[in-house]
Amino acid sequence: FVKKNFLFQILAMFWAWVGTNGIGKTTALQILAGILKPNLGNFIDAPSWDEIFRYFRGSELHKYFTRLVGDNMKATMKPQYVDNIRKSVKGKVGDLLNTVDERQVKDTLCDFLELNKVMDQDVSGLSGGELQRFAIAARAMKEADIYIFDEPSCYLDVKQRLKAAQAIRSLLQPKSYVIVVEHDLSILDYLSDYICCLYGTPGAYGVVTLPSSIREGINIFLNGFIPTENLRFREEKLTFRVTESTRGENRGSDTPMLQLSCHDQNKT
């Protein structure tokens, strides 16, 4: 698996990634969080950190990994598959959140994310949406320089997604990174300052584009085309059209029905 254009430094900005499944978004996040170590294409004999530092010398990645490995920068990551939390974490919600509340924001966050009613429940009994909000709260309570959230809107309804986005957005500090991988474009639009599109062949390689504004980045993703590089990474556009139907007349109504179909529309 190959990952290109891996990191571009953006401090004090909210950075979102969007792309199809299987091209390494989660793998890249785990490397940025220090969970995985980049192998530089060597699948047999993993390189040492000294070799990795030499490889990235002079780049922003060199500065990033030097701080991360040297314990001068702390990362925390919310995993993609929150269902696995039931297997790996045991205990009551309130007790567990007390142990990670390094920022002393537990009461505020739990009230905002509507977790108060499950504080006495065991994690194993939480629903998918409750697990997601629990995981977001647990990461947001940590003191960190890098906050990473992998698909934080999964299992959440519209209201809960907006609240989760607000909680995540509040983590942004003058010298911090906040990185989110998300498929809900409306949440990305609400959250982010910049967006990186990811493309490639699932299970083979992935490429991260350089950061774009939200409007430009979402249009790049929808169009499957990077204008600055004159590069098309998807044959078909992901587009939408709102059309009117007169079928409402057959239902005894004068109000036309609205239909959504995948055709032409860019983000404006």
Steps between C-alpha positions, in 0.01 A plus 500: 500500500639841401395836637610817318484873579459391857502814712488873452539708812192695602501618859201667663277389215243224477609241247256250343565198280248349262534204265370160402539194722809280501764753391670545835327784682498315831855372444622854440323623812660225708843606374430863588383388844818297557311171512669371184849570370550577127692219328621709202401216268715241679258221588762253627745698711322792664714817508616656823390848602847629407447371146154655491640833618767492228242414235281799589785740576417858403125438486214579732468128572852501643400771747174322577648156569791648696257669738270196514774246574684735736191527721478872427160451339209292625240347270161349577280319248137392497483167315280439198322190628346601832325162528838353599499715814253257657765227482803703605358731768327383817326710761237767548490802272535757779792322668687459173454864400624611843831322433565684170370847591835677479343828386239510777214528251310180578184661636477750215567245225272232638216749529559633150529154341201371699692230684373573851223241479750217431764592759406205723478251213771254407671571168404154375132601512528820296338538159704595194417868530575504872832326437589758238424792730686328785806454277491862382469626857784278623738633235388860544570485874867417443780757496661463159675685219337286231134400512399242240144381439428217257139522372346670806149535355432127455187382690398859582186680389510852353474681833762278662735545203486877531565484874790259451643732234475796737674307778781396265535850357543640851829308535682724254784692666771736362764224489298184447388271223142379468453240227173334404419229247134525409262394221222745587582799280264730689688431823832558325368829367391602849819389676798567286734776391680284245435167334724234346357252252632145494493279193665183377443127459349324803755275667782620275581869535358830614580860419421800718446825313642823633253697713228699326228730622181318596312610188786404268577176683144370496469584131825312433358197677162520323653559157781246537736755348787711638521818286841613630657169395274438199441155647182295485487229766141386439320453168154587628396817679305475823226750425144573607197657338171604655214437256129559524239236431130550431414167659349701784203572271423129490482503878240777507754769580595817318849493655767345277726242657875549525730224382873470556717333243874480444570761235664842473561725795812650653538638849451877501 
